[in-house]
Amino acid sequence: MQTIHDHFIQTAEVMQGKTLFERPGQPDISFAQMRGMVEALAGALTAIGVAPGDRVAVQVEKSPEAIALYLATLQVGGIFLPLNTAYTGAEIDYFIGDAAPRLFVCDPSLAASHAHRAGDALAVLTLGADGQGTLADQARTATPREDAHPRGPEDRAAILYTSGTTGRSKGAVLTHGNLTSNTEALLEHWRFDANDRLIHALPIFHTHGLFVAANMALVAGATMIFLTKFDAEQAIDLIARATVLMGVPTFYTRLLKSPRLDREATSGMRLFVSGSAPLLAEDHRAFTDRTGQRILERYGMTETCMITSNPYDGDRIAGAVGMALPGIQVRITDRETGDPVAPGEIGLIEVKGPNVFEGYWNMPEKTAAEFRPDGFFITGDLGTIEADGYLRIVGRDKDLVISGGYNVYPKEVEEAIDALPGVLESAVIGLPHPDLGEAVTAIVVPKSGTLDADQIRAALSDLARFKQPRQVIVVDALPRNVMGKVQKAELRKTHAGLYAQALA
Ligand code: MLC
Ligand code: AMP
């Protein structure tokens, strides 16, 4: 088996001076240069003492060097642990305590606030958006490393934290076999090769930007037009020089807002991919009307990488996420009994295959609870497979909000709100939002008297910005059923129109 690092080295050997990273206003970086960066960083990691199995936690801005650090970690047999740049110090405390990394790499601007973490067991180094910092300094002086620590499909490659229903984040442990098998399946399924030029505007600390988009380009020998963030007008400028865009639905909602999006602007593109959250069927259709292109929607999850995809050649159906990728099995089961449901009925989406993660870091009970005895993983999404064979996602069994492609577990936000003075209880829900798909919204009950909604929002600054409620609504009581359970469905109905007029 080859790891993503092995694949990259082979590709770099062939591609040599071909451009891997193209960045507006900055010099291009070739495959050969990237290989040099990876080997220099692998030398630095070895010198620092990162041993096989050690975790390398990374909270840095998007840069080619950050991708090189990912590959270098795989090369030395380490476990890559990328963290959302929005996470605050309190959130980082938890990840570092839980994963016990050997090395934590942060932005130079945060070096002072993380300095206290450094000790015998944990080195703290920096890497900035410009590729500079104390880690880069070490890479310049260390002896570059060419050999890779041998790794098999079962060996651990990465940990991605995903919020938990109990409020505690869970570290999903992904193996080399998970990453390699999924990249290979996607390359074939989407006909992605060295001729492609991918607009890469996603963050690189999640599955979509790192294990789908970047892995595919690194392995195929494609060029990435590498953007620090998504800007619809910039994307339209660049589309003429690209062949593929991968994005969350908000990318498409924002592209559709631009009058410049038309057939001519997109005529050189061969593939638009959407995933990480539901793409509105009306956006899918509007995109086709405007551009003649049919967005290819696929479905995935941190724990499973990509699961299903609409076909490349066949019908890309609005509101459907397609069929299981090669080598992957998907079934729909009854929520109560776990038995497969009849075709066309709604149930839990379960998945099995080489893409499915090993388990949650240090959480054997949580892991066991999400797998069936026959090895199927319970996604927590609700769906149906109809006679046409396409999977359609109809909802979620898990209490989860997806805002602009970021997952927010209400429990974590509710716990933070409930801890504030004067709050009796709260319910956090996702409401339809014209830009973000869903917006995190808090419904709060005061202990007595009234509460200031703005003060509540301001008091939640320990939470990453994308988890903070866009709006806080103060009410006298929450609706409950006879069992005393808060009726979130009713709250979502009552407040459904809250963001209807929101400006994107
Ligand atoms: C940014 N903000 C968000 C937000 N993104 N708030 C809620 N939800 C989000 N997703 C905050 C900013 O901090 C800022 O706060 C304010 O909103 C305005 O920001 P913006 O400039 O409008 O946002 P922008 O930077 O343009 O980002 C929006 C976005 C981005 C949608 C482009 O969030 C994004 O790239 N999302 C992709 C997420 C992703 O990669 N998901 C894949 C997960 S993997 P303030 O305070 O300054 O106003 C996965 C598996 C799979 O799910 O299947 O792929
Ligand atoms: P994450 O845990 O961040 O990886 O998010 C995974 C979740 O995103 C899945 O469990 C789904 O709920 C959701 N998701 C991903 N892709 C799609 C899609 N195409 N349509 C609807 N939901 C999706």
Coordinates of C-alpha atoms and ligand atoms in Angstrom, one line a residue:
M1 CA 0.0 0.0 0.0
Q2 CA 1.1 3.5 -0.7
T3 CA 0.5 6.4 1.6
I4 CA -0.5 9.8 0.3
H5 CA 3.2 10.8 1.0
D6 CA 4.5 7.9 -1.1
H7 CA 2.0 8.8 -3.9
F8 CA 3.1 12.4 -3.8
I9 CA 6.8 11.5 -4.0
Q10 CA 6.2 9.4 -7.1
T11 CA 4.1 12.1 -8.7
A12 CA 6.8 14.8 -7.9
E13 CA 9.4 12.5 -9.5
V14 CA 7.4 12.6 -12.8
M15 CA 6.1 16.2 -12.6
Q16 CA 9.3 17.9 -11.4
G17 CA 9.1 21.5 -12.5
K18 CA 5.4 21.5 -13.1
T19 CA 3.4 24.0 -11.0
L20 CA 1.7 22.5 -8.0
F21 CA 0.7 25.8 -6.3
E22 CA -0.4 28.9 -8.2
R23 CA -1.2 31.9 -6.0
P24 CA -2.4 35.3 -7.0
G25 CA 0.5 37.8 -6.7
Q26 CA 3.0 35.2 -5.4
P27 CA 5.5 33.0 -7.0
D28 CA 4.4 29.6 -8.2
I29 CA 5.7 26.5 -6.4
S30 CA 6.6 23.4 -8.4
F31 CA 6.2 19.8 -7.5
A32 CA 10.0 19.6 -7.1
Q33 CA 10.1 22.6 -4.8
M34 CA 7.3 21.2 -2.7
R35 CA 9.2 17.9 -2.4
G36 CA 12.2 19.9 -1.1
M37 CA 10.0 21.6 1.4
V38 CA 8.5 18.3 2.6
E39 CA 12.0 16.8 3.0
A40 CA 13.3 19.8 4.9
L41 CA 10.3 19.7 7.2
A42 CA 10.7 15.9 7.7
G43 CA 14.3 16.6 8.7
A44 CA 13.1 19.2 11.2
L45 CA 10.4 16.9 12.7
T46 CA 13.0 14.1 13.1
A47 CA 15.4 16.5 14.8
I48 CA 12.7 17.8 17.1
G49 CA 12.1 14.1 18.1
V50 CA 8.7 13.4 16.4
A51 CA 8.6 9.6 16.4
P52 CA 6.2 7.3 14.6
G53 CA 2.8 7.5 16.2
D54 CA 3.4 10.9 17.7
R55 CA 0.7 13.5 17.1
V56 CA 1.6 16.8 15.4
A57 CA -1.1 19.3 16.2
V58 CA -1.3 22.3 13.8
Q59 CA -3.3 25.5 14.0
V60 CA -1.9 27.7 11.2
E61 CA -3.1 29.8 8.3
K62 CA -3.5 28.2 4.9
S63 CA -0.2 28.0 3.0
P64 CA 1.7 25.6 0.8
E65 CA 4.1 25.1 3.8
A66 CA 1.2 23.9 5.9
I67 CA 0.4 21.3 3.3
A68 CA 4.2 20.4 3.2
L69 CA 4.0 19.9 7.0
Y70 CA 1.1 17.5 6.6
L71 CA 3.1 15.4 4.1
A72 CA 6.2 15.6 6.2
T73 CA 4.3 14.3 9.3
L74 CA 3.0 11.3 7.2
Q75 CA 6.6 10.8 6.0
V76 CA 8.1 10.4 9.5
G77 CA 5.2 8.2 10.6
G78 CA 3.5 10.8 12.7
I79 CA -0.2 11.5 13.1
F80 CA -1.3 14.8 11.6
L81 CA -3.8 16.8 13.7
P82 CA -5.1 19.9 12.0
L83 CA -7.1 22.4 14.0
N84 CA -9.6 25.1 12.8
T85 CA -8.0 28.5 13.0
A86 CA -11.2 29.8 14.6
Y87 CA -10.6 27.7 17.7
T88 CA -9.9 29.8 20.8
G89 CA -7.3 29.1 23.6
A90 CA -9.9 27.4 25.7
E91 CA -10.8 25.0 22.9
I92 CA -7.1 24.4 22.1
D93 CA -6.5 23.4 25.8
Y94 CA -8.9 20.6 25.3
F95 CA -7.4 19.3 22.1
I96 CA -3.9 19.4 23.4
G97 CA -4.9 17.7 26.7
D98 CA -6.8 15.0 24.8
A99 CA -4.4 14.2 22.0
A100 CA -1.1 14.8 23.9
P101 CA 0.8 15.9 20.8
R102 CA 4.6 15.8 20.6
L103 CA 4.6 19.1 18.6
F104 CA 2.1 22.0 18.4
V105 CA 2.6 24.4 15.5
C106 CA 0.8 27.7 15.7
D107 CA 0.7 31.1 14.0
P108 CA 3.6 33.3 15.0
S109 CA 1.1 35.9 16.3
L110 CA -0.1 33.4 18.9
A111 CA 3.4 32.2 19.9
A112 CA 3.3 34.2 23.2
S113 CA -0.1 33.0 24.2
H114 CA 0.8 29.4 23.6
A115 CA 4.4 29.5 25.1
H116 CA 3.2 28.2 28.4
R117 CA 2.3 24.9 26.8
A118 CA 5.9 24.1 25.9
G119 CA 7.7 21.5 28.0
D120 CA 9.6 18.2 27.8
A121 CA 6.7 16.4 26.3
L122 CA 5.5 19.1 23.9
A123 CA 7.5 21.4 21.6
V124 CA 5.7 24.6 20.5
L125 CA 6.8 26.1 17.1
T126 CA 5.4 28.6 14.7
L127 CA 4.5 28.7 11.0
G128 CA 3.0 31.8 9.5
A129 CA 0.8 32.4 6.4
D130 CA 4.1 33.5 4.6
G131 CA 5.7 30.1 5.5
Q132 CA 8.0 31.8 8.0
G133 CA 8.4 31.0 11.7
T134 CA 10.5 28.9 14.1
L135 CA 9.5 25.7 12.4
A136 CA 10.7 27.0 9.0
D137 CA 13.9 28.2 10.7
Q138 CA 14.5 24.6 12.0
A139 CA 13.7 23.2 8.5
R140 CA 16.4 25.4 7.0
T141 CA 19.1 24.1 9.4
A142 CA 18.1 20.5 9.8
T143 CA 19.4 17.7 7.5
P144 CA 16.7 17.0 5.0
R145 CA 15.1 13.6 5.3
E146 CA 14.4 11.5 2.1
D147 CA 13.4 8.1 3.5
A148 CA 9.8 7.5 4.8
H149 CA 9.0 5.5 7.8
P150 CA 7.2 2.5 6.4
R151 CA 3.4 2.5 7.0
G152 CA 0.6 0.1 6.2
P153 CA -3.1 0.7 5.6
E154 CA -4.0 0.1 9.2
D155 CA -1.5 2.6 10.5
R156 CA -2.8 5.9 11.8
A157 CA -2.3 9.0 9.6
A158 CA -4.5 11.7 11.1
I159 CA -6.8 12.8 13.8
L160 CA -9.6 15.2 13.0
Y161 CA -11.7 16.5 15.8
T162 CA -15.4 16.6 15.3
S163 CA -17.8 18.0 17.8
G164 CA -19.7 15.5 19.9
T165 CA -23.3 15.2 20.7
T166 CA -22.4 15.3 24.4
G167 CA -20.6 18.6 23.9
R168 CA -17.1 17.0 24.0
S169 CA -15.2 16.9 20.7
K170 CA -14.2 13.5 19.5
G171 CA -10.9 12.8 17.6
A172 CA -11.7 10.7 14.6
V173 CA -8.6 8.6 13.9
L174 CA -8.1 8.1 10.2
T175 CA -5.6 5.5 8.8
H176 CA -3.4 5.7 5.8
G177 CA -5.7 3.1 4.1
N178 CA -8.7 5.5 4.7
L179 CA -7.0 8.4 3.0
T180 CA -5.3 6.5 0.1
S181 CA -8.4 4.4 -0.8
N182 CA -10.7 7.4 -0.8
T183 CA -8.3 9.5 -2.9
E184 CA -7.9 6.7 -5.4
A185 CA -11.7 6.2 -5.6
L186 CA -12.4 9.9 -6.2
L187 CA -9.6 10.3 -8.8
E188 CA -11.2 7.6 -10.8
H189 CA -14.8 8.6 -10.2
W190 CA -14.3 12.3 -11.1
R191 CA -11.7 11.6 -13.9
F192 CA -9.3 13.9 -12.1
D193 CA -5.8 13.9 -13.5
A194 CA -2.6 15.9 -14.1
N195 CA -4.4 18.1 -16.7
D196 CA -6.7 19.5 -14.0
R197 CA -6.4 22.9 -12.5
L198 CA -8.3 23.0 -9.3
I199 CA -9.5 26.2 -7.6
H200 CA -8.7 25.4 -4.0
A201 CA -10.5 28.0 -1.8
L202 CA -11.5 25.7 1.2
P203 CA -9.8 25.7 4.5
I204 CA -7.2 22.9 4.9
F205 CA -8.0 21.7 8.4
H206 CA -11.0 19.7 7.4
T207 CA -11.7 16.6 5.3
H208 CA -13.1 18.5 2.3
G209 CA -10.1 20.9 1.8
L210 CA -7.3 18.5 2.9
F211 CA -8.3 14.9 2.2
V212 CA -10.5 15.5 -0.8
A213 CA -9.2 18.6 -2.7
A214 CA -5.5 18.7 -1.7
N215 CA -4.9 14.9 -1.7
M216 CA -6.4 14.6 -5.1
A217 CA -4.1 17.3 -6.6
L218 CA -1.0 16.0 -4.8
V219 CA -1.5 12.5 -6.0
A220 CA -2.7 13.2 -9.5
G221 CA -0.1 15.8 -10.3
A222 CA -2.7 18.6 -10.9
T223 CA -2.2 22.3 -10.3
M224 CA -3.9 24.0 -7.4
I225 CA -5.0 27.6 -7.7
F226 CA -4.5 28.1 -4.0
L227 CA -6.6 30.8 -2.4
T228 CA -6.5 31.7 1.3
K229 CA -10.3 32.0 1.4
F230 CA -13.3 31.9 -0.9
D231 CA -14.3 35.1 -2.6
A232 CA -17.0 34.7 -5.3
E233 CA -15.7 37.5 -7.6
Q234 CA -12.1 36.3 -7.4
A235 CA -13.3 32.8 -8.1
I236 CA -15.1 34.0 -11.2
D237 CA -12.0 35.8 -12.4
L238 CA -10.0 32.6 -12.0
I239 CA -12.5 30.2 -13.4
A240 CA -11.2 30.9 -16.9
R241 CA -7.9 29.4 -15.9
A242 CA -9.3 26.4 -14.1
T243 CA -11.1 23.1 -14.8
V244 CA -12.5 22.1 -11.4
L245 CA -14.0 23.8 -8.3
M246 CA -14.7 22.0 -5.1
G247 CA -16.8 23.9 -2.5
V248 CA -19.5 23.9 0.2
P249 CA -23.0 25.0 -0.8
T250 CA -22.3 28.6 0.4
F251 CA -19.7 28.9 -2.5
Y252 CA -22.5 28.2 -5.0
T253 CA -25.0 30.5 -3.3
R254 CA -22.5 33.3 -3.4
L255 CA -21.5 32.6 -7.0
L256 CA -25.1 32.7 -8.0
K257 CA -25.4 36.2 -6.5
S258 CA -22.9 37.5 -9.1
P259 CA -24.3 38.7 -12.4
R260 CA -21.0 37.7 -13.9
L261 CA -21.7 34.0 -13.5
D262 CA -22.7 32.8 -16.9
R263 CA -22.0 30.2 -19.6
E264 CA -19.1 32.1 -21.1
A265 CA -17.4 32.6 -17.7
T266 CA -17.5 28.9 -16.9
S267 CA -17.0 27.4 -20.4
G268 CA -13.5 26.0 -19.6
M269 CA -14.7 24.3 -16.5
R270 CA -15.3 20.5 -16.6
L271 CA -16.5 19.9 -13.0
F272 CA -18.1 21.8 -10.1
V273 CA -18.3 19.7 -6.9
S274 CA -20.5 20.5 -3.9
G275 CA -20.5 18.8 -0.5
S276 CA -20.2 19.1 3.3
A277 CA -23.8 20.4 3.7
P278 CA -27.0 20.1 1.6
L279 CA -27.0 22.0 -1.6
L280 CA -30.5 23.5 -2.2
A281 CA -32.1 21.8 -5.2
E282 CA -33.1 25.3 -6.4
D283 CA -29.5 26.4 -6.4
H284 CA -28.5 23.3 -8.3
R285 CA -31.1 24.1 -11.0
A286 CA -30.3 27.9 -11.0
F287 CA -26.7 27.1 -11.6
T288 CA -27.5 24.9 -14.6
D289 CA -29.8 27.6 -16.0
R290 CA -27.1 30.2 -15.7
T291 CA -24.0 28.2 -16.8
G292 CA -25.2 25.0 -18.5
Q293 CA -23.1 23.1 -15.9
R294 CA -24.5 20.5 -13.6
I295 CA -23.0 20.6 -10.1
L296 CA -21.9 17.2 -8.9
E297 CA -23.0 16.7 -5.3
R298 CA -21.3 14.2 -3.1
Y299 CA -21.7 13.2 0.5
G300 CA -19.1 12.6 3.1
M301 CA -18.1 12.9 6.7
T302 CA -15.0 13.4 8.8
E303 CA -15.2 9.8 10.1
T304 CA -15.7 8.2 6.6
C305 CA -14.1 10.6 4.1
M306 CA -16.3 10.5 0.9
I307 CA -19.2 8.0 0.9
T308 CA -21.4 8.6 -2.1
S309 CA -21.2 10.7 -5.3
N310 CA -23.5 11.6 -8.1
P311 CA -22.2 10.1 -11.3
Y312 CA -19.7 11.8 -13.6
D313 CA -21.4 10.7 -16.8
G314 CA -24.9 9.9 -15.7
D315 CA -27.6 12.1 -14.3
R316 CA -26.5 14.5 -11.5
I317 CA -29.8 14.8 -9.7
A318 CA -30.6 17.9 -7.6
G319 CA -31.3 17.0 -4.0
A320 CA -29.6 13.6 -4.3
V321 CA -26.1 12.6 -3.3
G322 CA -25.6 9.7 -5.7
M323 CA -24.4 6.2 -5.2
A324 CA -21.7 4.6 -3.0
L325 CA -18.2 5.1 -4.3
P326 CA -16.4 1.9 -5.5
G327 CA -15.6 -0.5 -2.7
I328 CA -18.0 1.2 -0.2
Q329 CA -21.3 -0.2 1.0
V330 CA -24.2 2.0 2.1
R331 CA -27.4 0.8 3.7
I332 CA -30.5 2.3 5.3
T333 CA -31.7 0.9 8.6
D334 CA -34.5 1.3 11.0
R335 CA -33.6 3.7 13.8
E336 CA -35.1 1.5 16.5
T337 CA -34.3 -2.1 15.3
G338 CA -31.2 -1.5 13.2
D339 CA -32.7 -3.7 10.5
P340 CA -32.5 -2.7 6.8
V341 CA -35.6 -0.8 5.7
A342 CA -37.5 -1.5 2.5
P343 CA -36.3 0.4 -0.6
G344 CA -37.6 3.9 -0.6
E345 CA -38.2 4.1 3.1
I346 CA -36.4 6.5 5.4
G347 CA -33.8 5.4 7.9
L348 CA -30.3 5.8 9.3
I349 CA -27.5 5.9 6.7
E350 CA -24.9 3.3 7.6
V351 CA -21.6 2.8 5.8
K352 CA -18.8 0.2 5.6
G353 CA -15.6 0.1 3.6
P354 CA -11.9 1.0 3.5
N355 CA -12.9 4.7 3.9
V356 CA -14.4 4.2 7.4
F357 CA -12.2 5.5 10.3
E358 CA -10.6 3.4 13.0
G359 CA -12.5 4.9 15.9
Y360 CA -12.5 7.9 18.2
W361 CA -9.2 8.7 20.0
N362 CA -9.3 7.4 23.5
M363 CA -13.1 6.8 23.4
P364 CA -13.7 3.0 23.0
E365 CA -17.3 3.3 24.3
K366 CA -18.2 6.1 21.9
T367 CA -16.6 4.2 19.1
A368 CA -18.4 1.0 19.9
A369 CA -21.8 2.8 20.2
E370 CA -21.5 4.1 16.6
F371 CA -20.6 0.8 14.9
R372 CA -22.9 -2.2 14.3
P373 CA -21.5 -5.6 15.1
D374 CA -21.1 -6.3 11.4
G375 CA -18.8 -3.3 11.0
F376 CA -21.2 -0.7 9.6
F377 CA -20.7 2.8 10.9
I378 CA -23.9 4.7 11.9
T379 CA -23.6 8.1 10.3
G380 CA -26.4 9.8 12.2
D381 CA -27.8 11.1 8.9
L382 CA -31.3 10.1 7.7
G383 CA -31.8 9.1 4.1
T384 CA -33.5 7.0 1.6
I385 CA -32.4 5.0 -1.4
E386 CA -35.2 5.0 -4.0
A387 CA -35.7 2.8 -7.0
D388 CA -33.3 4.9 -9.1
G389 CA -30.5 3.8 -6.7
Y390 CA -29.6 7.3 -5.6
L391 CA -29.2 8.2 -2.0
R392 CA -31.1 11.2 -0.8
I393 CA -30.4 12.7 2.6
V394 CA -33.6 13.8 4.3
G395 CA -32.4 15.0 7.7
R396 CA -30.2 14.2 10.7
D397 CA -30.9 11.9 13.6
K398 CA -28.0 13.8 15.4
D399 CA -28.6 17.2 16.9
L400 CA -26.3 19.1 14.7
V401 CA -26.2 22.5 12.9
I402 CA -24.1 22.9 9.7
S403 CA -23.3 26.5 9.1
G404 CA -21.3 27.3 6.0
G405 CA -20.0 23.8 6.0
Y406 CA -18.8 23.9 9.6
N407 CA -20.5 21.5 12.1
V408 CA -21.7 23.0 15.3
Y409 CA -23.1 20.7 18.0
P410 CA -25.9 22.6 19.9
K411 CA -25.0 20.8 23.2
E412 CA -21.6 22.5 23.3
V413 CA -23.1 26.0 22.8
E414 CA -26.0 25.3 25.2
E415 CA -23.6 24.3 27.9
A416 CA -21.7 27.6 27.5
I417 CA -24.9 29.6 27.6
D418 CA -26.4 27.7 30.5
A419 CA -23.2 28.5 32.5
L420 CA -23.9 32.3 32.2
P421 CA -25.4 34.1 35.1
G422 CA -29.1 34.7 34.9
V423 CA -29.7 31.9 32.4
L424 CA -32.1 29.1 33.4
E425 CA -31.8 27.1 30.2
S426 CA -31.3 27.3 26.5
A427 CA -31.9 25.5 23.2
V428 CA -29.6 26.0 20.3
I429 CA -31.0 25.3 16.9
G430 CA -30.1 25.8 13.2
L431 CA -32.4 28.1 11.2
P432 CA -32.4 28.5 7.4
H433 CA -30.0 31.2 6.4
P434 CA -29.6 32.5 2.8
D435 CA -25.8 32.5 2.9
L436 CA -24.7 29.9 5.4
G437 CA -27.4 27.3 4.8
E438 CA -28.1 27.2 8.5
A439 CA -27.4 29.8 11.2
V440 CA -26.7 28.9 14.8
T441 CA -29.5 30.5 16.9
A442 CA -30.0 30.4 20.7
I443 CA -33.3 30.4 22.4
V444 CA -32.7 31.4 26.0
V445 CA -34.9 31.3 29.1
P446 CA -33.9 33.7 32.0
K447 CA -33.9 32.6 35.6
S448 CA -36.1 35.6 36.4
G449 CA -36.8 39.0 34.8
T450 CA -35.1 39.5 31.5
L451 CA -31.7 39.0 29.8
D452 CA -29.8 41.1 27.3
A453 CA -29.3 39.1 24.1
D454 CA -26.3 41.1 23.1
Q455 CA -24.6 40.5 26.4
I456 CA -25.1 36.7 26.0
R457 CA -23.5 36.8 22.5
A458 CA -20.6 38.9 23.9
A459 CA -20.1 36.4 26.8
L460 CA -19.5 33.5 24.4
S461 CA -16.2 34.6 23.1
D462 CA -14.5 31.5 24.3
L463 CA -16.3 29.6 21.6
A464 CA -15.0 29.7 18.0
R465 CA -16.8 32.5 16.1
F466 CA -18.6 30.1 13.8
K467 CA -20.2 28.4 16.8
Q468 CA -21.5 31.6 18.3
P469 CA -25.2 32.3 17.8
R470 CA -26.0 34.8 15.1
Q471 CA -29.1 35.7 17.0
V472 CA -30.2 35.1 20.6
I473 CA -33.9 35.1 21.3
V474 CA -35.1 35.4 24.9
V475 CA -38.3 33.6 25.8
D476 CA -40.3 32.8 28.9
A477 CA -40.2 29.0 28.5
L478 CA -39.1 26.3 26.0
P479 CA -41.7 24.1 24.4
R480 CA -41.6 20.5 25.7
N481 CA -43.3 17.2 25.0
V482 CA -45.0 15.1 27.6
M483 CA -41.7 13.4 28.4
G484 CA -40.2 16.9 29.2
K485 CA -37.9 16.9 26.1
V486 CA -37.4 20.2 24.5
Q487 CA -39.2 20.3 21.1
K488 CA -36.5 21.7 18.8
A489 CA -38.6 20.9 15.7
E490 CA -41.3 23.3 17.0
L491 CA -38.7 26.0 17.8
R492 CA -37.3 25.6 14.2
K493 CA -40.8 26.0 12.9
T494 CA -41.7 29.0 15.0
H495 CA -38.5 30.9 14.1
A496 CA -38.1 29.6 10.5
G497 CA -38.2 33.0 8.9
L498 CA -35.7 34.8 11.2
Y499 CA -33.0 35.1 8.7
A500 CA -35.1 35.3 5.6
Q501 CA -34.1 38.9 5.0
A502 CA -30.5 38.5 6.2
L503 CA -27.9 40.1 4.0
A504 CA -25.3 37.7 2.8
Ligands
MLC1 C1 -17.1 32.5 8.8 N1 -17.9 32.9 9.8 C2 -18.8 32.0 10.0 C3 -18.5 31.0 9.1 N2 -17.4 31.3 8.4 N3 -19.9 32.0 10.8 C4 -20.7 30.9 10.8 N4 -20.5 29.9 9.9 C5 -19.4 29.9 9.1 N5 -19.2 28.8 8.3 C6 -17.8 34.2 10.5 C7 -16.5 34.9 10.4 O1 -15.7 34.6 11.5 C8 -17.0 36.3 10.4 O2 -17.2 36.7 11.7 C9 -18.3 36.3 9.8 O3 -18.8 35.0 9.9 C10 -18.3 36.8 8.3 O4 -17.4 36.0 7.6 P1 -17.4 35.9 6.1 O5 -16.3 36.8 5.5 O6 -18.8 36.1 5.5 O7 -17.1 34.4 5.9 P2 -16.1 33.8 5.0 O8 -14.7 34.0 5.5 O9 -16.4 34.2 3.6 O10 -16.4 32.2 5.2 C11 -17.6 31.7 4.9 C12 -17.3 30.3 4.2 C13 -16.3 29.6 5.1 C14 -18.6 29.5 4.0 C15 -16.7 30.6 2.8 O11 -16.9 29.4 6.3 C16 -15.8 28.3 4.5 O12 -14.9 28.2 3.7 N6 -16.5 27.2 4.9 C17 -16.0 25.9 4.5 C18 -16.1 24.9 5.6 C19 -15.5 23.5 5.2 O13 -14.5 23.4 4.6 N7 -16.3 22.5 5.6 C20 -15.9 21.1 5.3 C21 -15.9 20.3 6.5 S1 -15.5 18.6 6.1 P3 -17.3 38.2 12.2 O14 -17.3 38.1 13.7 O15 -16.0 38.8 11.7 O16 -18.5 38.8 11.6 C22 -17.0 17.8 6.0 C23 -17.1 16.5 5.3 C24 -17.5 16.6 3.9 O17 -18.0 18.4 6.3 O18 -18.5 16.0 3.5 O19 -16.9 17.4 3.2
AMP2 P1 -18.3 16.6 9.3 O1 -18.6 15.9 10.6 O2 -17.9 18.0 9.4 O3 -17.5 15.8 8.4 O4 -19.7 16.7 8.6 C1 -20.4 15.6 8.1 C2 -21.8 15.8 7.9 O5 -22.0 16.8 6.9 C3 -22.6 14.6 7.4 O6 -22.8 13.7 8.5 C4 -23.8 15.2 6.8 O7 -24.7 15.5 7.8 C5 -23.3 16.5 6.2 N1 -23.1 16.4 4.8 C6 -21.9 16.2 4.1 N2 -22.1 16.2 2.7 C7 -23.5 16.5 2.6 C8 -24.3 16.6 1.5 N3 -23.9 16.5 0.2 N4 -25.7 16.8 1.7 C9 -26.1 16.9 3.0 N5 -25.4 16.8 4.1 C10 -24.1 16.6 3.9

